[in-house]
Amino acid sequence: MITETVRKEAENKLPTVINRYFDEAGIDSYPLRFQVLLKCRRRLSHLFEISECPKKITPNLKAIEKMYKEFTRKTPLRERLVKIKNKKKRKSILPSKNDMRILAEAVALAEKNNLILVTDDGDYLEFKDEIEQMFSNIKITNIFDLINQSHLLSKN
């Protein structure tokens, strides 16, 4: 399932994510970046077309905000929040409202079924254990771990 919030986030962040990984790999080729972006957009559009989009979700955003605010009161967790804040170059140590909304929607969807949140966002990955413990029907998976696993499976 892909909510409208997740869809918008994916569409908006795709160029940034592609550029970040090209930069980290030391690849300067802008024509190649553009081709990869076009291919990813096509695949993302196809994924959205074939995915179910829930019509009515009632996310409890306050519960997610409360959870992250609790993290600020515990030194090791606060340090992780500061690390993410610095990496993302944002003003607040708390995740964006949109990131908290995505998690709140995931929690709401997970009330009926187990849910896997596939992401490369540190706001979720850095707190994977805490989130999974608090919301037992949610599993958080790094998108690149998922890609690597699928490559391994396809080779067998």
mmCIF file of C-alpha atoms in Angstrom:
data_model
loop_
_atom_site.group_PDB
_atom_site.id
_atom_site.type_symbol
_atom_site.label_atom_id
_atom_site.label_comp_id
_atom_site.label_asym_id
_atom_site.label_seq_id
_atom_site.Cartn_x
_atom_site.Cartn_y
_atom_site.Cartn_z
ATOM 1 C CA MET A 1 0.000 0.000 0.000
ATOM 2 C CA ILE A 2 1.197 3.440 -0.835
ATOM 3 C CA THR A 3 -0.503 6.450 0.708
ATOM 4 C CA GLU A 4 -0.781 9.789 -1.058
ATOM 5 C CA THR A 5 1.703 11.261 1.458
ATOM 6 C CA VAL A 6 4.277 8.582 0.589
ATOM 7 C CA ARG A 7 3.639 9.054 -3.119
ATOM 8 C CA LYS A 8 4.288 12.807 -2.931
ATOM 9 C CA GLU A 9 7.374 12.303 -0.763
ATOM 10 C CA ALA A 10 8.825 9.748 -3.191
ATOM 11 C CA GLU A 11 8.190 11.936 -6.217
ATOM 12 C CA ASN A 12 9.695 15.019 -4.550
ATOM 13 C CA LYS A 13 12.758 13.313 -3.041
ATOM 14 C CA LEU A 14 13.743 11.138 -6.010
ATOM 15 C CA PRO A 15 16.117 13.668 -7.674
ATOM 16 C CA THR A 16 17.784 14.451 -4.335
ATOM 17 C CA VAL A 17 18.302 10.782 -3.510
ATOM 18 C CA ILE A 18 19.705 9.976 -6.954
ATOM 19 C CA ASN A 19 22.097 12.938 -6.814
ATOM 20 C CA ARG A 20 23.223 12.002 -3.309
ATOM 21 C CA TYR A 21 24.139 8.464 -4.348
ATOM 22 C CA PHE A 22 25.874 9.637 -7.515
ATOM 23 C CA ASP A 23 27.836 12.177 -5.434
ATOM 24 C CA GLU A 24 28.807 9.515 -2.887
ATOM 25 C CA ALA A 25 29.980 7.268 -5.729
ATOM 26 C CA GLY A 26 31.988 10.142 -7.227
ATOM 27 C CA ILE A 27 30.083 10.046 -10.531
ATOM 28 C CA ASP A 28 29.805 13.483 -12.135
ATOM 29 C CA SER A 29 28.012 12.487 -15.352
ATOM 30 C CA TYR A 30 24.875 14.612 -15.452
ATOM 31 C CA PRO A 31 23.493 12.932 -18.606
ATOM 32 C CA LEU A 32 23.751 9.595 -16.769
ATOM 33 C CA ARG A 33 22.053 11.044 -13.679
ATOM 34 C CA PHE A 34 19.264 12.324 -15.896
ATOM 35 C CA GLN A 35 18.797 8.925 -17.564
ATOM 36 C CA VAL A 36 18.696 7.187 -14.179
ATOM 37 C CA LEU A 37 16.188 9.756 -12.919
ATOM 38 C CA LEU A 38 13.921 9.192 -15.943
ATOM 39 C CA LYS A 39 14.100 5.423 -15.532
ATOM 40 C CA CYS A 40 13.378 5.642 -11.788
ATOM 41 C CA ARG A 41 10.432 7.978 -12.411
ATOM 42 C CA ARG A 42 8.950 5.522 -14.921
ATOM 43 C CA ARG A 43 9.368 2.629 -12.498
ATOM 44 C CA LEU A 44 7.963 4.653 -9.622
ATOM 45 C CA SER A 45 4.939 5.637 -11.727
ATOM 46 C CA HIS A 46 4.383 1.990 -12.588
ATOM 47 C CA LEU A 47 4.641 1.028 -8.918
ATOM 48 C CA PHE A 48 2.051 3.683 -8.030
ATOM 49 C CA GLU A 49 -0.262 2.417 -10.781
ATOM 50 C CA ILE A 50 -0.234 -1.163 -9.533
ATOM 51 C CA SER A 51 -0.257 -0.361 -5.806
ATOM 52 C CA GLU A 52 -3.303 -0.065 -3.661
ATOM 53 C CA CYS A 53 -3.868 3.367 -2.180
ATOM 54 C CA PRO A 54 -5.960 3.303 0.986
ATOM 55 C CA LYS A 55 -8.909 5.668 0.769
ATOM 56 C CA LYS A 56 -9.386 6.556 4.411
ATOM 57 C CA ILE A 57 -6.606 6.586 6.976
ATOM 58 C CA THR A 58 -6.813 8.158 10.397
ATOM 59 C CA PRO A 59 -3.194 8.639 11.435
ATOM 60 C CA ASN A 60 -2.433 9.525 15.048
ATOM 61 C CA LEU A 61 0.205 12.169 14.412
ATOM 62 C CA LYS A 62 0.214 13.200 18.089
ATOM 63 C CA ALA A 63 1.412 9.728 19.144
ATOM 64 C CA ILE A 64 4.366 9.913 16.751
ATOM 65 C CA GLU A 65 5.248 13.453 17.828
ATOM 66 C CA LYS A 66 5.100 12.301 21.454
ATOM 67 C CA MET A 67 7.386 9.329 20.699
ATOM 68 C CA TYR A 68 10.054 11.515 19.070
ATOM 69 C CA LYS A 69 9.779 14.100 21.867
ATOM 70 C CA GLU A 70 10.377 11.276 24.348
ATOM 71 C CA PHE A 71 13.499 10.382 22.371
ATOM 72 C CA THR A 72 14.826 13.915 23.031
ATOM 73 C CA ARG A 73 14.742 13.183 26.783
ATOM 74 C CA LYS A 74 17.058 10.172 26.553
ATOM 75 C CA THR A 75 20.683 11.091 25.877
ATOM 76 C CA PRO A 76 21.644 8.265 23.486
ATOM 77 C CA LEU A 77 18.463 8.768 21.451
ATOM 78 C CA ARG A 78 18.846 12.547 21.507
ATOM 79 C CA GLU A 79 22.382 12.170 20.159
ATOM 80 C CA ARG A 80 21.005 10.145 17.233
ATOM 81 C CA LEU A 81 18.426 12.866 16.571
ATOM 82 C CA VAL A 82 21.157 15.519 16.578
ATOM 83 C CA LYS A 83 23.246 13.413 14.177
ATOM 84 C CA ILE A 84 20.303 13.175 11.754
ATOM 85 C CA LYS A 85 19.549 16.898 12.128
ATOM 86 C CA ASN A 86 23.123 17.746 11.195
ATOM 87 C CA LYS A 87 23.208 15.298 8.297
ATOM 88 C CA LYS A 88 19.940 16.646 6.889
ATOM 89 C CA LYS A 89 20.937 20.241 7.681
ATOM 90 C CA ARG A 90 17.620 21.025 9.308
ATOM 91 C CA LYS A 91 16.843 23.386 12.172
ATOM 92 C CA SER A 92 14.911 21.014 14.419
ATOM 93 C CA ILE A 93 16.163 17.766 15.902
ATOM 94 C CA LEU A 94 12.673 16.361 15.337
ATOM 95 C CA PRO A 95 11.724 14.812 11.994
ATOM 96 C CA SER A 96 9.672 16.881 9.576
ATOM 97 C CA LYS A 97 5.888 16.873 9.971
ATOM 98 C CA ASN A 98 5.722 14.951 6.692
ATOM 99 C CA ASP A 99 8.079 12.228 7.963
ATOM 100 C CA MET A 100 6.073 11.947 11.169
ATOM 101 C CA ARG A 101 2.848 11.797 9.135
ATOM 102 C CA ILE A 102 4.256 8.941 7.018
ATOM 103 C CA LEU A 103 5.067 6.964 10.157
ATOM 104 C CA ALA A 104 1.644 7.768 11.653
ATOM 105 C CA GLU A 105 -0.008 6.499 8.459
ATOM 106 C CA ALA A 106 2.109 3.341 8.607
ATOM 107 C CA VAL A 107 1.044 2.764 12.207
ATOM 108 C CA ALA A 108 -2.622 3.243 11.235
ATOM 109 C CA LEU A 109 -2.293 0.794 8.323
ATOM 110 C CA ALA A 110 -0.447 -1.708 10.534
ATOM 111 C CA GLU A 111 -3.450 -1.953 12.858
ATOM 112 C CA LYS A 112 -5.055 -4.335 10.326
ATOM 113 C CA ASN A 113 -2.000 -6.025 8.783
ATOM 114 C CA ASN A 114 1.712 -6.358 9.315
ATOM 115 C CA LEU A 115 3.512 -3.632 7.423
ATOM 116 C CA ILE A 116 7.032 -3.215 6.081
ATOM 117 C CA LEU A 117 8.225 0.369 5.806
ATOM 118 C CA VAL A 118 10.876 0.427 3.067
ATOM 119 C CA THR A 119 13.032 3.525 3.381
ATOM 120 C CA ASP A 120 16.462 5.082 3.365
ATOM 121 C CA ASP A 121 15.423 7.812 5.819
ATOM 122 C CA GLY A 122 17.473 8.046 9.007
ATOM 123 C CA ASP A 123 14.462 9.331 10.948
ATOM 124 C CA TYR A 124 13.140 5.770 10.740
ATOM 125 C CA LEU A 125 16.276 3.667 10.291
ATOM 126 C CA GLU A 126 18.160 5.177 13.260
ATOM 127 C CA PHE A 127 15.188 4.302 15.490
ATOM 128 C CA LYS A 128 14.270 1.011 13.846
ATOM 129 C CA ASP A 129 14.441 -1.021 17.076
ATOM 130 C CA GLU A 130 12.512 1.531 19.126
ATOM 131 C CA ILE A 131 9.779 1.946 16.493
ATOM 132 C CA GLU A 132 9.432 -1.803 15.920
ATOM 133 C CA GLN A 133 9.233 -2.410 19.671
ATOM 134 C CA MET A 134 6.589 0.280 20.136
ATOM 135 C CA PHE A 135 4.555 -0.741 17.064
ATOM 136 C CA SER A 136 4.911 -4.509 16.802
ATOM 137 C CA ASN A 137 3.129 -4.837 13.425
ATOM 138 C CA ILE A 138 5.706 -2.605 11.683
ATOM 139 C CA LYS A 139 9.067 -3.710 10.346
ATOM 140 C CA ILE A 140 11.478 -1.133 8.972
ATOM 141 C CA THR A 141 13.751 -2.153 6.120
ATOM 142 C CA ASN A 142 16.489 -0.192 4.434
ATOM 143 C CA ILE A 143 15.695 0.028 0.739
ATOM 144 C CA PHE A 144 19.254 -0.910 -0.206
ATOM 145 C CA ASP A 145 19.176 -4.027 1.976
ATOM 146 C CA LEU A 146 16.004 -5.008 0.152
ATOM 147 C CA ILE A 147 17.629 -4.403 -3.244
ATOM 148 C CA ASN A 148 20.697 -6.400 -2.244
ATOM 149 C CA GLN A 149 18.530 -9.288 -1.024
ATOM 150 C CA SER A 150 16.555 -9.320 -4.261
ATOM 151 C CA HIS A 151 19.807 -9.439 -6.271
ATOM 152 C CA LEU A 152 21.011 -12.372 -4.199
ATOM 153 C CA LEU A 153 17.723 -14.193 -4.669
ATOM 154 C CA SER A 154 17.722 -13.596 -8.427
ATOM 155 C CA LYS A 155 21.217 -15.138 -8.743
ATOM 156 C CA ASN A 156 20.053 -18.438 -7.178
#
